[in-house]
Each structure stands twice: as C-alpha cells, then as structure tokens.
Coordinates of C-alpha atoms in Angstrom, one line a residue:
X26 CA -55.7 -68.3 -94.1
X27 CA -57.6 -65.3 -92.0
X28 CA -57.0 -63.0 -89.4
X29 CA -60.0 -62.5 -89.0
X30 CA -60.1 -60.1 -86.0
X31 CA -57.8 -57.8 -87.9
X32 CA -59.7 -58.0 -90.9
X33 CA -56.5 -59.5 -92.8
X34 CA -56.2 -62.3 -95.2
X35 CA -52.6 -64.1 -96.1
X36 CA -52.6 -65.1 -99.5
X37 CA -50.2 -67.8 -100.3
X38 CA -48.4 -67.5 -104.4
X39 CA -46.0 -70.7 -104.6
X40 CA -43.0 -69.7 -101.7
X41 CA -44.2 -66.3 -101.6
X42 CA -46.9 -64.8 -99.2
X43 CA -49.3 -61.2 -98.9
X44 CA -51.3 -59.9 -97.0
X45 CA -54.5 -58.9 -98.5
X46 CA -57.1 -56.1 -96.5
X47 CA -60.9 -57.9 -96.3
X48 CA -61.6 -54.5 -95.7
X49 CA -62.2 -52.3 -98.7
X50 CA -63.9 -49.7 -100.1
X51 CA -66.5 -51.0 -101.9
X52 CA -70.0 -49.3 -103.3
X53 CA -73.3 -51.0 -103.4
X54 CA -76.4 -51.0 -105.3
X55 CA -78.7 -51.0 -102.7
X56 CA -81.5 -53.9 -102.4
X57 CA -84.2 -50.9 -102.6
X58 CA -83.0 -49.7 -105.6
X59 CA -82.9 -53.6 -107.3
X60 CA -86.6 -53.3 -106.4
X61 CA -87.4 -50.1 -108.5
X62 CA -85.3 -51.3 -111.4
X63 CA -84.0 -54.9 -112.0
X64 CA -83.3 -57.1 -114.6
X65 CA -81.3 -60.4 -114.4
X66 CA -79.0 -59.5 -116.7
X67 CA -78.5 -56.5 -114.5
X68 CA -78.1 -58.7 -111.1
X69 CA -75.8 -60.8 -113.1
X70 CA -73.2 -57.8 -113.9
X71 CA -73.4 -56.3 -109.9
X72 CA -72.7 -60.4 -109.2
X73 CA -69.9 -60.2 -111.6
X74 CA -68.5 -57.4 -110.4
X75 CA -67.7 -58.3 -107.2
X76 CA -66.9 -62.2 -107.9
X77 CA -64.0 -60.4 -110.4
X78 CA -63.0 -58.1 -107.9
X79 CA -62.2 -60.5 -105.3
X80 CA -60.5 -63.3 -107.6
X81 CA -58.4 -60.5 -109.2
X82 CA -59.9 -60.6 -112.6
X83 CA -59.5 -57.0 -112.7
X84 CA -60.3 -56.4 -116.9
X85 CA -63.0 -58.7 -116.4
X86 CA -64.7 -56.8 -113.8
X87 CA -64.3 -53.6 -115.7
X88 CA -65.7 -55.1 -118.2
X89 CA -68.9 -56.1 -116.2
X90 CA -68.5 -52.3 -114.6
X91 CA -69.4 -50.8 -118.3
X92 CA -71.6 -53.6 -118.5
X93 CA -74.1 -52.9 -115.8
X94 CA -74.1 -48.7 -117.0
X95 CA -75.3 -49.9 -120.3
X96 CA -78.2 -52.0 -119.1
X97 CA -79.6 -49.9 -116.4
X98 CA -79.6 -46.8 -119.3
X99 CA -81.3 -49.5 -121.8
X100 CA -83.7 -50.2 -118.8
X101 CA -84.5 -46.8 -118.6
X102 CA -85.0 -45.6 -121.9
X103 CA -87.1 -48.6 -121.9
X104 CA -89.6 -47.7 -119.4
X105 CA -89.8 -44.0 -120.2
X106 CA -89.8 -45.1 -123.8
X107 CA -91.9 -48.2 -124.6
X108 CA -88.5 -49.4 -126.0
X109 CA -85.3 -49.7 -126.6
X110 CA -83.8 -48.1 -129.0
X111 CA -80.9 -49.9 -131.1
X112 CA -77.1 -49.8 -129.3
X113 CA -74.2 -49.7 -131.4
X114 CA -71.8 -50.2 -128.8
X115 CA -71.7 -46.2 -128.1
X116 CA -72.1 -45.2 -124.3
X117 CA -71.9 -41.9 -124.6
X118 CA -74.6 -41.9 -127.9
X119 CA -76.7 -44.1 -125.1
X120 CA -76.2 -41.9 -122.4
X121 CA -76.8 -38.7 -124.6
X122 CA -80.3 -40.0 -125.2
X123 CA -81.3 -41.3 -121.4
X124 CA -79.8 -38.1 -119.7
X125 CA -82.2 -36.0 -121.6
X126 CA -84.9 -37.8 -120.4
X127 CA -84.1 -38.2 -117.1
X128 CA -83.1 -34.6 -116.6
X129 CA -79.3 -35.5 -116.2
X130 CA -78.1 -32.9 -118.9
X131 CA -76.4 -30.6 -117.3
X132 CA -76.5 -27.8 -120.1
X133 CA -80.4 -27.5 -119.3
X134 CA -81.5 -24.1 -118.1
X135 CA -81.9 -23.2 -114.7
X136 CA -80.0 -26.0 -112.9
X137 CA -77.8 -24.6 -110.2
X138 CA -73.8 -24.8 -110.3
X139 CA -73.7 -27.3 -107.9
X140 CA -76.1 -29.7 -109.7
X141 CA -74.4 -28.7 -113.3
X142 CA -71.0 -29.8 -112.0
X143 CA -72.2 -33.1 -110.4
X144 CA -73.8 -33.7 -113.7
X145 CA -70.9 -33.6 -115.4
X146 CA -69.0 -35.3 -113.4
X147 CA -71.7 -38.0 -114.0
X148 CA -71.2 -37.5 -117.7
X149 CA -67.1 -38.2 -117.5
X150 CA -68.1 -41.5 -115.3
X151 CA -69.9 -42.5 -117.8
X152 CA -67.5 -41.7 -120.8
X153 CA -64.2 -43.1 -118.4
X154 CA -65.9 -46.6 -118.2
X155 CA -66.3 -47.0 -121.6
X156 CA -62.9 -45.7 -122.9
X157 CA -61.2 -48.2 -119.9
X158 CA -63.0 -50.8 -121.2
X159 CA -62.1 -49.7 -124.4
X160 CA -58.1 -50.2 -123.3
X161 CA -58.1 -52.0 -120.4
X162 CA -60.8 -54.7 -120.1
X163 CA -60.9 -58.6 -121.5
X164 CA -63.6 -57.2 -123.7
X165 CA -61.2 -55.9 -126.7
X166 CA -56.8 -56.3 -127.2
X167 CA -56.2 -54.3 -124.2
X168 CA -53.3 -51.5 -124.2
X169 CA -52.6 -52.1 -120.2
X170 CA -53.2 -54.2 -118.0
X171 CA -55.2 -52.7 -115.3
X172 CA -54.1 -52.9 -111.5
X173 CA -56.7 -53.4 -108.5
X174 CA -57.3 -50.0 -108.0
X175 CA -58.5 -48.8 -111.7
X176 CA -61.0 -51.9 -111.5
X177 CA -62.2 -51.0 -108.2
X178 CA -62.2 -47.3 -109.5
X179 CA -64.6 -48.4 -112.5
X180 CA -66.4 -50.7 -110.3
X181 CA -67.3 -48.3 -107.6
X182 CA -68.2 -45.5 -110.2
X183 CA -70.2 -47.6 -111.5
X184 CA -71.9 -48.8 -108.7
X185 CA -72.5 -45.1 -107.5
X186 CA -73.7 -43.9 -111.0
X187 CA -76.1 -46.9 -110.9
X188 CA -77.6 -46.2 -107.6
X189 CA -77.8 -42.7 -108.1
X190 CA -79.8 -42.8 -111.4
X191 CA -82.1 -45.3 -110.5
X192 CA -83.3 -43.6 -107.4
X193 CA -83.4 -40.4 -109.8
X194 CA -85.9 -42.5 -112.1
X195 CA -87.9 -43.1 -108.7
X196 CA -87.9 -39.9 -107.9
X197 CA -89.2 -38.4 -110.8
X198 CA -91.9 -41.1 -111.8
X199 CA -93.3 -40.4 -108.4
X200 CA -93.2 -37.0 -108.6
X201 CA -95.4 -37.8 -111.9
X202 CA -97.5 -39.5 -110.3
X203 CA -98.1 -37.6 -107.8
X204 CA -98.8 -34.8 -110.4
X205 CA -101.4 -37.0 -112.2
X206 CA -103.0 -38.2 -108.9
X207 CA -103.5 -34.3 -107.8
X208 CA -105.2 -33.5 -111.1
X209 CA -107.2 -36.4 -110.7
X210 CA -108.7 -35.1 -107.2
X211 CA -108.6 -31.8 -108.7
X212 CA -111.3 -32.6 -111.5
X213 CA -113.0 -35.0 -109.4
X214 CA -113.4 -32.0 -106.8
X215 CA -114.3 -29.5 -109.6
X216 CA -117.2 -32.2 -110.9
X217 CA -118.4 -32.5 -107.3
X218 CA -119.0 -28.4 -106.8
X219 CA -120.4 -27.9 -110.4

C-alpha cells in the first residue's frame, strides 16, 4: 500500500506493519555516461543494484556494487589497452593498473592537495567495496550481515566512483583528441606555407 503524496510506503510482515520512505538517497549513472562506456554486463550490475536495493537483498546488491567497479576498470584498461589484462579477483591489483592510466594516482607529481585527497578517497572506495564484499556480501561465507544502509553506502559509492571515472575517460580521450586534431591542422598549415 502507498501514500503516495507523502512519498511513504506501508509494508505489511505477517501481523506486523512499517513504514518504508520511497524517497531515498540514491546515486545514478547517468544515461550520458552509459553512452561513452557500456557494456551489458555493466547495465546488468547498475539493474541489479537497484532491483536488490529495493527487495532488501542487501549482500546481493553489494555484491553487484563491487561488481560494476570491476567491469567499468576491465572496460577501461580495455580501451586504453587493446586488452584486458587477466583478473585474479584483486580490486585493488585492478585498480592499481587502471589509475595509472587514467591519471587517478594520487602520488603523481604536481597534483594539487585538493585533487590528491579526492583521489584517495577514490582509492579507499574502491578498496571498502571489495573488503565488504569480502565479509558482507552473498558472494563468499559472510562475517555480518549487512543492514540497508551499508548496501546503499556500497551501492552509492559505487555509483559515484563509476560516473566519475567514466566521464574522466571522456575527458581525457577528448582532450587527446583534440591534441591529435591540432597537430593535424598544424602540419597541414606548415605544408600549405612551405
């Protein structure tokens, strides 16, 4: 049953009822950004996601969380590589390799404080998804049980990472691009006075 007006669903459990917010905070990858880089394996996790949030499957969607991370990294070191290269399982190996070539490494030189921090934090996103879905996801003998808000936490940070890099990858391959095409006119103008 909804209330809809004040955005409020009653949930019924055998004599017992709660009320459940329709309202939530909840992070998107953006239709734009599934046009720059998309896979169906990839739609398929964001799907999952969500379908696992709302029917309370909350190690399932964390599981699917740490799942979509992995295949947009695999995506890009795919399309900057010619390849991908073999997975053991290890996020943070994965990640070590992409962020390099991405420019995500926060150790590199001249990156302001501001940027090094948010890359870092990026980093421990990253790392946190894997290790919950290490002990709290349907993916291995979990130590906890997860509540609503961890899942949504791992959802949402995965959401946000996803969104982020990918529009990063954009960025920089049209930057590229741009480079290239300016050389381009740049010889072609050089031919044209010589």
């Amino acid at each position: 049953m909804y209330l809809e007006l004040d955005a409020i669903k009653i949930i019924r459990n055998g004599n017992k009822f709660s009320l459940d917010g329709l309202l939530s905070s909840k992070v998107i990858v953006k239709e734009k950004h599934l046009e720059i880089i998309s896979t169906e394996f990839l739609k398929e996790q964001i799907d999952k996601c969500e379908k696992k949030l709302s029917e309370k499957d909350f190690d399932g969607a964390i599981t699917n969380a740490r799942a979509l991370v992995e295949e947009v990294l695999l995506e890009i070191e795919e399309r900057l590589t010619g390849q991908r290269e073999k997975n053991g399982g290890d996020i943070s190996a994965l990640y070590n390799r992409i962020k390099k070539l991405i420019n995500f490494d926060p150790g590199q030189d001249g990156l302001n404080d501001s940027l090094r921090q948010i890359l870092s934090g990026l980093n421990s996103i990253v790392l946190g998804i894997g290790r919950l879905r290490t002990k709290a996801s349907d993916s291995h003998a979990r130590e906890y049980k997860p509540n609503e808000h961890h899942a949504r936490l791992a959802v949402n940070s995965a959401m946000t990472f996803t969104s982020f890099i990918i529009e990063s990858y954009s960025y920089q391959q049209n930057k590229k691009n741009k480079a290239v095409f300016e050389k381009i006119v740049a010889i072609q103008l050089t031919k044209q006075i010589t």
